[in-house]
């Protein structure tokens, strides 16, 4: 029948086409591809794989495919846990990204996330956008690169938001993170211990600086609280400018604390020795009790002073108005004068009665 003849023709055409595709010469860049197969679909697929490898030779740098879930995992898992089974060696793809950023820095170019992803999607790379973003996230967590938006340095949560929203790509700038040698980190840790009397446990330069800046904020808050008592203790106002300097340092780029340590370390250690420690001890100790006791006596017993001979009231007033009565044994000596004055006041009042 006609239908049977058409089916025979269709089968014949199919077989001849299949045979032709299996025998056809496949050429890529002037070279014949040696793919022998009885399955044309498989043969063509292998040829296209060769074409992809030829068109995108750097695609081989990617050892795996990445997903959006990988991006979240990279940026929400602590680096110590995420890279626990890692020997610390950067992969070829990560090194390639760093090389591009180094070249951009050498030429004075700013690189946005959109710029970087677009370059890596084109020849010779052909990297999927998500792969580029995940590799960038890995470099961020390794403290190799930093990301900024509007001039502000981004933390891991902010980086996740920026890399998860393609509308942020153009305004998110990628740059190499400044690297510091072990000696610079050791100097900062030593200053941290000397100034705060606690160790800095940061594992690398950025972590050590971040820990230092968090401690600066804590110390600034404590000094501001002490300075707020300047109405009762005027010399406490000394802590206000110190607290302001600590807060300014805490708000600087983390790298500033490492690069400019000599600019502020000696000044702050002097402030600690001559003001901070002494005023903390004053406020928390017996000296404040003596100071308050002297002030109360001068206020409450003022009417009786004319009836008592002696220089104690004037001496005690001088103590309270001194620039730094909290230093040395000034208040302890004043306590003897206070006790003497009270004894004589008690004797005088008893005689009057």
Short mmCIF file of N, CA, C and O in Angstrom, two decimals, residues 140 143 145-147 153-155 177-178 180 185 202-214 254-255 258:
data_model
loop_
_atom_site.label_atom_id
_atom_site.label_comp_id
_atom_site.label_asym_id
_atom_site.label_seq_id
_atom_site.Cartn_x
_atom_site.Cartn_y
_atom_site.Cartn_z
N UNK A 140 36.06 35.74 49.25
CA UNK A 140 35.70 36.66 50.33
C UNK A 140 35.86 35.99 51.69
O UNK A 140 36.44 36.57 52.62
N UNK A 143 39.24 35.76 53.00
CA UNK A 143 39.88 37.07 53.23
C UNK A 143 40.87 37.44 52.13
O UNK A 143 41.89 38.07 52.38
N UNK A 145 39.48 38.84 49.08
CA UNK A 145 38.87 39.99 48.43
C UNK A 145 37.90 40.65 49.41
O UNK A 145 37.49 40.05 50.41
N UNK A 146 37.54 41.89 49.10
CA UNK A 146 36.53 42.58 49.88
C UNK A 146 35.54 43.23 48.91
O UNK A 146 35.89 43.56 47.77
N UNK A 147 34.32 43.38 49.37
CA UNK A 147 33.28 43.96 48.54
C UNK A 147 32.74 45.21 49.22
O UNK A 147 32.61 45.25 50.45
N UNK A 153 32.26 49.01 53.42
CA UNK A 153 32.74 47.64 53.39
C UNK A 153 31.61 46.71 53.82
O UNK A 153 30.91 46.97 54.80
N UNK A 154 31.40 45.62 53.08
CA UNK A 154 30.30 44.70 53.36
C UNK A 154 30.76 43.53 54.22
O UNK A 154 31.86 43.01 54.03
N UNK A 155 29.90 43.10 55.15
CA UNK A 155 30.17 41.90 55.91
C UNK A 155 29.54 40.71 55.19
O UNK A 155 28.93 40.85 54.12
N UNK A 177 41.74 42.24 48.90
CA UNK A 177 41.89 42.63 50.29
C UNK A 177 43.36 42.84 50.60
O UNK A 177 44.22 42.08 50.17
N UNK A 178 43.63 43.90 51.33
CA UNK A 178 45.03 44.19 51.67
C UNK A 178 45.58 43.09 52.57
O UNK A 178 44.92 42.65 53.51
N UNK A 180 48.62 41.54 55.11
CA UNK A 180 49.62 41.97 56.10
C UNK A 180 50.44 40.77 56.54
O UNK A 180 49.92 39.65 56.64
N UNK A 185 50.55 41.72 62.30
CA UNK A 185 49.46 41.17 63.10
C UNK A 185 49.91 41.00 64.55
O UNK A 185 49.18 41.30 65.49
N UNK A 202 42.34 36.67 67.22
CA UNK A 202 42.10 36.65 65.78
C UNK A 202 43.06 35.74 65.05
O UNK A 202 44.26 35.74 65.32
N UNK A 203 42.53 34.96 64.10
CA UNK A 203 43.35 33.97 63.40
C UNK A 203 44.15 34.59 62.25
O UNK A 203 45.14 34.02 61.83
N UNK A 204 43.70 35.75 61.75
CA UNK A 204 44.42 36.39 60.66
C UNK A 204 44.33 37.90 60.83
O UNK A 204 43.76 38.39 61.81
N UNK A 205 44.87 38.64 59.87
CA UNK A 205 44.94 40.10 60.01
C UNK A 205 43.57 40.73 60.14
O UNK A 205 43.32 41.54 61.04
N UNK A 206 42.65 40.37 59.26
CA UNK A 206 41.32 40.98 59.28
C UNK A 206 40.56 40.63 60.56
O UNK A 206 39.92 41.48 61.17
N UNK A 207 40.65 39.38 60.95
CA UNK A 207 39.94 38.94 62.16
C UNK A 207 40.52 39.61 63.40
O UNK A 207 39.78 40.02 64.31
N UNK A 208 41.85 39.72 63.45
CA UNK A 208 42.49 40.39 64.59
C UNK A 208 42.09 41.86 64.66
O UNK A 208 41.80 42.39 65.74
N UNK A 209 42.05 42.53 63.50
CA UNK A 209 41.67 43.94 63.47
C UNK A 209 40.21 44.12 63.85
O UNK A 209 39.86 45.06 64.56
N UNK A 210 39.35 43.21 63.36
CA UNK A 210 37.92 43.31 63.69
C UNK A 210 37.70 43.11 65.19
O UNK A 210 36.90 43.83 65.81
N UNK A 211 38.42 42.16 65.76
CA UNK A 211 38.30 41.92 67.20
C UNK A 211 38.80 43.14 67.99
O UNK A 211 38.20 43.54 68.99
N UNK A 212 39.87 43.75 67.51
CA UNK A 212 40.42 44.95 68.13
C UNK A 212 39.40 46.08 68.09
O UNK A 212 39.18 46.79 69.08
N UNK A 213 38.74 46.25 66.94
CA UNK A 213 37.78 47.35 66.80
C UNK A 213 36.53 47.12 67.65
O UNK A 213 35.95 48.08 68.17
N UNK A 214 36.11 45.87 67.77
CA UNK A 214 34.97 45.59 68.67
C UNK A 214 35.31 45.94 70.10
O UNK A 214 34.50 46.51 70.84
N UNK A 254 39.22 48.44 58.72
CA UNK A 254 39.96 47.52 59.58
C UNK A 254 41.46 47.59 59.32
O UNK A 254 42.27 47.46 60.23
N UNK A 255 41.85 47.81 58.06
CA UNK A 255 43.27 47.81 57.70
C UNK A 255 44.02 48.99 58.33
O UNK A 255 45.23 48.92 58.54
N UNK A 258 46.07 48.29 61.46
CA UNK A 258 47.34 47.60 61.26
C UNK A 258 48.38 48.53 60.63
O UNK A 258 49.53 48.56 61.06
#
